[in-house]
């Protein structure tokens, strides 16, 4: 994922810090910390009022094709509908895709290579024009115009280009700008996707905001994010970058066409502030409803919330879906040797890494393996290196060093992004722990804005001798492939923007991914479990924590629940009581 | 930066440029003078100024601390990068105990989150601050002296160009360019490790932006000196330019250069701290006072001790240098007050 | 007089050109030398080579640097056309281009942030001139007495304190512990003048304190010098009242040099604004500068620098004209 705020999966199975009674009798949970993880708090259908979201971070873009922050995807649910969408339910139910613009789930044909969707009746944009399958196709085509509207995920491009080298609608010679060959729109209601090979995760790609409809007449290209067309219950009334986003009701949205969304408030504001501490104060004072970025409160508020039972009851600590980790580059000596990699894992201090990320409640659980808790196939108890007990294993590490032929230790470089304070802190913690076994690790703080060409360019990694690369990752869609493939599949090693930092080249791992694509989800999950084991056995990656965020919710909010996919409150479901 | 030399510079420019060659003798009030050298006179005057002496003593102490930072820290036994998980409340990330975990073992408490010893980090921060500030002042002085001499002595287009550049640099958003330069310059070069090369970058950048202050003073002095009889005399005796510059002019410039170099140091300390505060100075895990203050920004409500300590260190150090510099100026150039 | 102003204005243009060249050099050339690529900022997580090429072409990063510079100047003077995808948009002069990061037009972005920094700077300037000069005058008139010592000690403390430390401590005390002031922020003057003032009070004081300290020391020195001059003695001997001596003669010539200093300080004011805005989380030009530098957002960096330089240069021109008006000895030539 692209940013710290981009969090895209979560677990309810993970131990939730301290919390207490989560009495969730179907939609009527009692107020307590983490009550919103499993049930709906203050369930209500009452309309009206203004939802006051705040954020200390501006959106990356309101253009559905360009946003990549997780909270922006969540906000997109207010104004962008997609063919299918994550269900509006707490717990594991939310991970399921349900038809949204489409009237039913896609019809699979042609040996699993063709998906056909039919749109509902009566769908309209906020200017009253009907939403057609051509608008959906055009929206998807925009993703191909990476020179004009870059920034968002490009999975659909990878699946749908199929050698056409389509350059996006702005350079399209087709008079209707619908020249992408793999997507067909035989009529205004039907859209057909022809894939090159079966791909079980394809519907997840259609649930990303970038697959939402865009009317060609209203597309302003690079400027589209300032006033995107709305297909959902709210439209963007105004957006002042760095200040405020205002949503008002989309008069042309019809509740009967949308079983997902409740659309309770009359208006929604997102006020952007530079002062995160001030935002926390306002949350606790009840003058703000939620932190939209959902990355957790600041240190000052954390202290207050955790020490005050009343405040604590209004907070949740969902798992965000991120694992924070250090990858060991197998192309940089001595990490070509598995025992030297093991030595690093064993010598690291799980507790100081966890504290650096914010501690067990606000930071996350000690990371033990590389699948976050609720990606199908994960095993939260699988702890091959005994990290959960919280102490460094100096003797074992020294033994591993000896096995590696480096009993005197060695020196290496930790590459860490300078714009992520918590990552820098974990780098320092790792450095301090490695010193105990004579591994001398220098910290190289790289320009975070250029990470994709510094950490993500293997040539540079080799030249600079980056043995340890610190990063964080969350899945863009909840499957083992969505999470692990970019990190460990050898075919995902890129010259730029690489995330397989360890440069794992294990044909058996690659083969398992291919196999998982063609089988049913349960069987695929078992295969992802195997991949996770192979990755851990290879000691390629040292997981620090599975991320959590301590978020505060205003008690006046109704219909509150954490949506598992984002690890955040489901913004579109929220209402206000007074 | 904002204060220091700017102030002194303008203060200087409001009265006639002092002439240390004779000023020291002529302007001493009253008492008989029996062949005492300028240096002796200045020293006597300086000694009488108790505040300045105290400042000077503290400056001397800090320089010693900076030089011997490594042995001091290893003597006390808390390496700057040693984590202490047991001294931190894991849930809140705050030091256990009151006042930031101050104890007999950790004299200034421990850092939130990591539990590293604050005292050791302050000592190493002092080393960074003092080294950067001194060496940057040296760079400014050398550049300023050479260019100022050239401008004042050669006049003509050289003077025009140098003066223009000085005006330009002085009226320029320097902090902005320092940030820019520090962030685009490479992290390591000449085979120096991260901390040293970072310090070298800071010294270069801060030193570069400081030279016009010295340059202006030197140029002004040279302008007034070069018309003096003793220069005329040596010129008519056929002395070469080099001799006039370095044997006749430079010694006469020593006093003002010394004073303004001293006064530029506290400004440099603040600038270095500011850059580290803005995240473009010394990088973690190497300690710097500005960096500690930046860190402390997140904890200023929950662990104020952690913020106050580096802040007070900067304050006292800068104050001591200012007192020392003011005293030095008064001693060498009594007309200034 | 007229010829002087024209010549100075010509100088202003030259200076601004130099500023743009220096900035362009630092931010376009140095990244090229160190091998970082602005196009990478523009693409998403998965930066494939074709997309990068497309972006480089679109942003003109492949052009030789003088062509890029020429295009930038052209935008400033006559505006430029930009390819927005479905159609081209015209960016009217003065066109600083579009942010690499957000695709926002730079000029409105700067204008949007200007009020914050302007409010901060103006308020602080008023405070520091009044406070600094006042304290300096008092100190000079009470030389050697308690008032003098208090003022001078405070001033010395003032020049020795970093802005961000004073800022953090005062925010901790007044906003969070005592709760007397709202947490610093910016409320538009037009929306609520009272909140505008109360919200900015701490930033003003923090920023002003540093400058005021300098001004107090300067004023004192200048006043003492002036008061010891012959014509003051003459004025006293003539039997003028002390108030007139100090007010009419002392202040006037004692303060004239301060005007020059004021002009010089405007340059460092931007530095002060960067620090103050960072400390108090204000979203002004200073914060924009820092953010854009961190993100290598070149159009914004160029915009802010040029904008700031423009103000500084113009302010210096005004200061010089003012100087001539106040001090009859100065003739503009």
XYZ file of C-alpha atoms in Angstrom, chain C residues 1-329:
329
model
C 13.949 60.650 -7.759
C 12.029 59.186 -10.691
C 15.184 57.907 -12.349
C 16.215 56.341 -9.070
C 12.965 54.459 -8.674
C 13.123 53.232 -12.257
C 16.663 52.038 -11.788
C 15.752 50.298 -8.563
C 12.796 48.603 -10.195
C 15.117 47.377 -12.908
C 17.341 45.993 -10.168
C 14.318 44.298 -8.639
C 13.652 42.462 -11.873
C 17.300 41.422 -12.169
C 17.355 40.197 -8.579
C 14.208 38.173 -9.075
C 15.654 36.635 -12.219
C 18.752 35.650 -10.274
C 16.549 34.161 -7.562
C 14.632 32.057 -10.062
C 17.861 30.885 -11.669
C 19.435 29.953 -8.361
C 16.287 28.168 -7.226
C 15.922 26.419 -10.543
C 19.537 25.369 -10.395
C 19.325 24.043 -6.874
C 16.104 22.147 -7.320
C 16.305 20.917 -10.896
C 20.008 20.433 -11.371
C 20.994 18.969 -8.021
C 18.290 16.267 -8.068
C 19.490 15.377 -11.545
C 23.036 15.054 -10.278
C 22.031 12.958 -7.288
C 19.789 10.850 -9.488
C 16.377 11.393 -7.976
C 13.472 11.700 -10.330
C 10.564 14.100 -9.823
C 8.406 11.936 -12.083
C 8.434 9.265 -9.399
C 6.557 11.576 -7.079
C 3.837 11.731 -9.569
C 3.092 8.079 -10.087
C 1.595 5.617 -7.704
C 3.148 2.766 -5.853
C 3.689 0.717 -8.964
C 5.744 2.917 -11.202
C 6.142 1.164 -14.506
C 8.648 2.559 -16.953
C 6.106 3.521 -19.621
C 4.057 5.573 -17.191
C 7.195 7.294 -15.955
C 8.205 8.200 -19.491
C 4.754 9.557 -20.179
C 4.890 11.729 -17.097
C 8.359 12.999 -17.845
C 7.213 14.063 -21.262
C 4.075 15.651 -19.905
C 5.945 17.621 -17.233
C 8.705 18.503 -19.656
C 11.354 16.936 -17.446
C 13.136 15.496 -20.470
C 13.818 18.924 -21.914
C 17.209 20.511 -21.384
C 17.233 22.637 -18.297
C 17.329 25.956 -20.151
C 14.213 24.977 -22.078
C 12.452 24.127 -18.819
C 13.578 27.422 -17.369
C 12.427 29.291 -20.449
C 9.014 27.686 -20.235
C 8.785 28.618 -16.588
C 9.558 32.266 -17.359
C 7.114 32.220 -20.221
C 4.415 31.017 -17.853
C 5.176 33.834 -15.449
C 4.920 36.521 -18.079
C 2.268 35.385 -20.523
C 0.833 32.187 -19.088
C 1.006 28.654 -20.457
C -1.182 25.931 -21.846
C -1.234 22.631 -20.004
C -2.374 19.277 -21.233
C -4.987 18.177 -18.714
C -5.993 14.998 -20.530
C -9.293 15.422 -22.334
C -8.430 19.016 -23.224
C -5.827 21.653 -22.545
C -6.251 24.190 -19.806
C -4.794 27.629 -19.923
C -2.920 28.783 -16.883
C -3.018 32.560 -16.914
C -0.054 34.748 -15.999
C 1.486 34.789 -13.487
C 1.527 31.034 -14.015
C 3.739 29.104 -11.652
C 2.511 25.834 -13.062
C 0.801 22.978 -11.300
C 1.913 21.117 -8.213
C 3.625 17.824 -9.054
C 1.964 16.304 -6.061
C -1.632 17.468 -6.169
C -2.149 18.954 -9.636
C -3.322 22.151 -7.993
C -2.421 25.370 -9.689
C 0.429 26.939 -7.718
C -0.564 30.583 -7.835
C -3.999 30.241 -6.174
C -2.395 27.883 -3.688
C 0.097 30.562 -2.683
C -2.587 33.224 -2.567
C -4.632 30.918 -0.390
C -1.823 30.592 2.119
C -0.734 34.187 2.022
C -3.235 35.497 4.606
C -1.890 33.171 7.284
C 1.709 34.234 6.865
C 0.771 37.852 6.317
C -1.319 37.900 9.495
C 1.484 36.243 11.378
C 4.173 38.558 10.036
C 2.231 41.794 10.331
C 1.014 41.118 13.848
C 4.451 40.069 14.960
C 6.097 43.042 13.239
C 3.795 45.506 14.986
C 4.436 43.833 18.316
C 8.173 43.701 17.932
C 8.615 47.217 16.630
C 6.490 48.724 19.387
C 7.777 46.416 22.087
C 11.395 46.428 20.999
C 11.735 50.125 20.322
C 9.773 51.060 23.418
C 11.857 48.861 25.634
C 15.043 50.136 24.006
C 14.105 53.770 24.553
C 13.176 53.171 28.178
C 16.365 51.288 28.664
C 18.452 54.069 27.129
C 16.803 56.775 29.187
C 17.201 54.761 32.376
C 20.707 53.668 31.583
C 22.322 51.681 34.351
C 19.188 51.548 36.460
C 16.931 48.626 37.280
C 14.624 49.131 34.284
C 17.602 49.104 31.938
C 18.948 45.945 33.458
C 15.627 44.145 33.294
C 15.087 45.113 29.672
C 18.591 44.155 28.637
C 18.514 40.834 30.480
C 15.176 39.964 28.915
C 16.490 40.992 25.521
C 19.550 38.850 25.910
C 17.352 35.920 26.884
C 15.211 36.722 23.865
C 18.010 36.460 21.336
C 19.197 33.256 22.961
C 15.910 31.367 22.787
C 14.949 29.336 19.745
C 11.454 30.175 18.481
C 10.237 26.612 18.599
C 11.223 26.165 22.218
C 9.482 29.342 23.374
C 6.550 28.349 21.214
C 6.184 24.855 22.593
C 6.616 25.939 26.189
C 4.122 28.783 25.907
C 1.620 26.561 24.102
C 1.988 23.934 26.819
C 1.463 26.507 29.541
C -1.223 28.765 28.125
C -3.203 26.403 25.939
C -3.090 23.095 27.728
C -2.270 23.644 31.381
C -3.965 26.962 32.053
C -6.386 26.811 29.157
C -6.405 30.600 28.758
C -5.908 30.530 25.033
C -7.262 28.309 22.292
C -4.713 26.019 20.663
C -3.008 28.072 17.963
C -4.649 27.842 14.606
C -5.831 30.159 11.917
C -9.291 31.620 11.780
C -9.906 33.943 8.890
C -10.105 37.574 9.922
C -13.292 38.000 7.919
C -14.913 35.072 9.705
C -14.205 36.123 13.253
C -11.713 38.903 14.018
C -11.628 38.083 17.705
C -10.800 34.428 17.164
C -8.299 35.460 14.507
C -6.477 37.485 17.122
C -6.733 35.061 20.036
C -5.643 32.155 17.875
C -2.630 34.018 16.582
C -1.646 35.628 19.853
C 0.911 33.020 20.866
C 2.552 32.784 17.444
C 2.769 36.578 17.343
C 4.367 36.839 20.731
C 6.736 33.972 20.053
C 7.935 35.360 16.755
C 7.988 38.952 17.975
C 9.954 38.145 21.119
C 13.048 37.195 19.190
C 12.999 40.254 16.947
C 11.939 42.575 19.748
C 14.990 41.537 21.718
C 17.254 42.523 18.839
C 15.448 45.808 18.344
C 15.589 46.680 22.010
C 19.348 46.223 22.033
C 19.762 48.206 18.835
C 17.487 51.023 19.894
C 19.278 51.347 23.170
C 22.680 51.526 21.517
C 21.526 54.022 18.903
C 19.744 56.208 21.410
C 22.715 56.331 23.732
C 24.956 57.262 20.864
C 22.615 59.951 19.615
C 21.992 61.375 23.053
C 25.710 61.869 23.528
C 26.080 63.895 20.351
C 26.813 67.573 20.341
C 23.561 68.805 18.868
C 21.607 67.106 21.616
C 23.801 68.830 24.129
C 23.138 72.077 22.277
C 19.423 71.436 22.332
C 19.555 70.822 26.046
C 21.679 73.901 26.563
C 19.156 75.948 24.636
C 16.739 74.988 27.377
C 14.501 72.668 25.373
C 12.341 70.441 27.479
C 13.764 66.941 27.954
C 10.665 65.455 26.330
C 11.282 67.436 23.179
C 14.970 66.698 23.177
C 14.346 62.972 23.360
C 11.201 62.919 21.257
C 12.131 65.269 18.439
C 15.862 64.959 18.121
C 16.925 61.788 19.874
C 14.311 59.402 18.573
C 14.393 60.615 15.034
C 18.024 60.187 14.278
C 18.400 57.350 16.743
C 15.805 55.263 15.003
C 16.628 55.915 11.392
C 19.180 53.109 11.186
C 16.497 50.748 12.431
C 14.646 51.150 9.175
C 17.525 49.527 7.334
C 17.586 46.721 9.823
C 13.875 46.279 9.368
C 14.386 45.809 5.661
C 17.103 43.267 6.272
C 14.989 41.362 8.777
C 12.252 40.656 6.280
C 14.476 37.999 4.747
C 14.906 36.226 8.030
C 11.224 36.692 8.740
C 10.423 33.922 6.270
C 12.807 31.697 8.201
C 10.994 32.712 11.373
C 7.675 31.995 9.703
C 8.786 28.501 8.701
C 9.730 27.747 12.291
C 6.702 29.417 13.851
C 4.282 27.771 11.469
C 5.888 24.389 12.078
C 5.762 24.856 15.818
C 2.150 25.986 15.887
C 0.906 23.892 12.976
C -0.189 26.891 10.955
C -0.802 26.342 7.284
C 0.964 29.299 5.763
C 3.665 29.934 3.227
C 6.371 28.786 5.650
C 4.707 25.441 6.108
C 4.136 25.240 2.349
C 7.844 25.801 1.832
C 8.850 23.028 4.156
C 6.291 20.559 2.847
C 7.135 21.248 -0.765
C 10.848 20.846 -0.106
C 10.217 17.565 1.661
C 8.125 16.337 -1.234
C 10.393 17.771 -3.922
C 7.371 19.561 -5.300
C 9.367 21.844 -7.550
C 6.665 24.158 -8.892
C 5.607 25.039 -5.366
C 9.184 25.504 -4.157
C 9.851 27.862 -7.048
C 6.615 29.670 -6.413
C 7.224 30.191 -2.717
C 10.807 31.297 -3.205
C 9.978 33.760 -5.899
C 7.009 35.016 -3.973
C 9.105 35.549 -0.849
C 11.959 37.118 -2.758
C 9.528 39.475 -4.453
C 8.209 40.672 -1.122
C 11.669 41.078 0.314
C 12.992 43.018 -2.630
C 9.966 45.283 -2.821
C 10.041 45.832 0.929
C 13.676 46.815 0.702
C 12.862 49.311 -2.008
C 10.124 50.807 0.143
C 12.501 50.907 3.088
C 15.087 52.815 1.086
C 12.516 55.329 -0.087
C 11.270 55.685 3.459
C 14.795 56.148 4.659
C 15.239 59.062 2.328
C 12.009 60.572 3.533
C 12.984 60.310 7.190
C 16.622 61.194 6.988
C 17.259 64.413 5.098
C 20.965 63.630 4.837
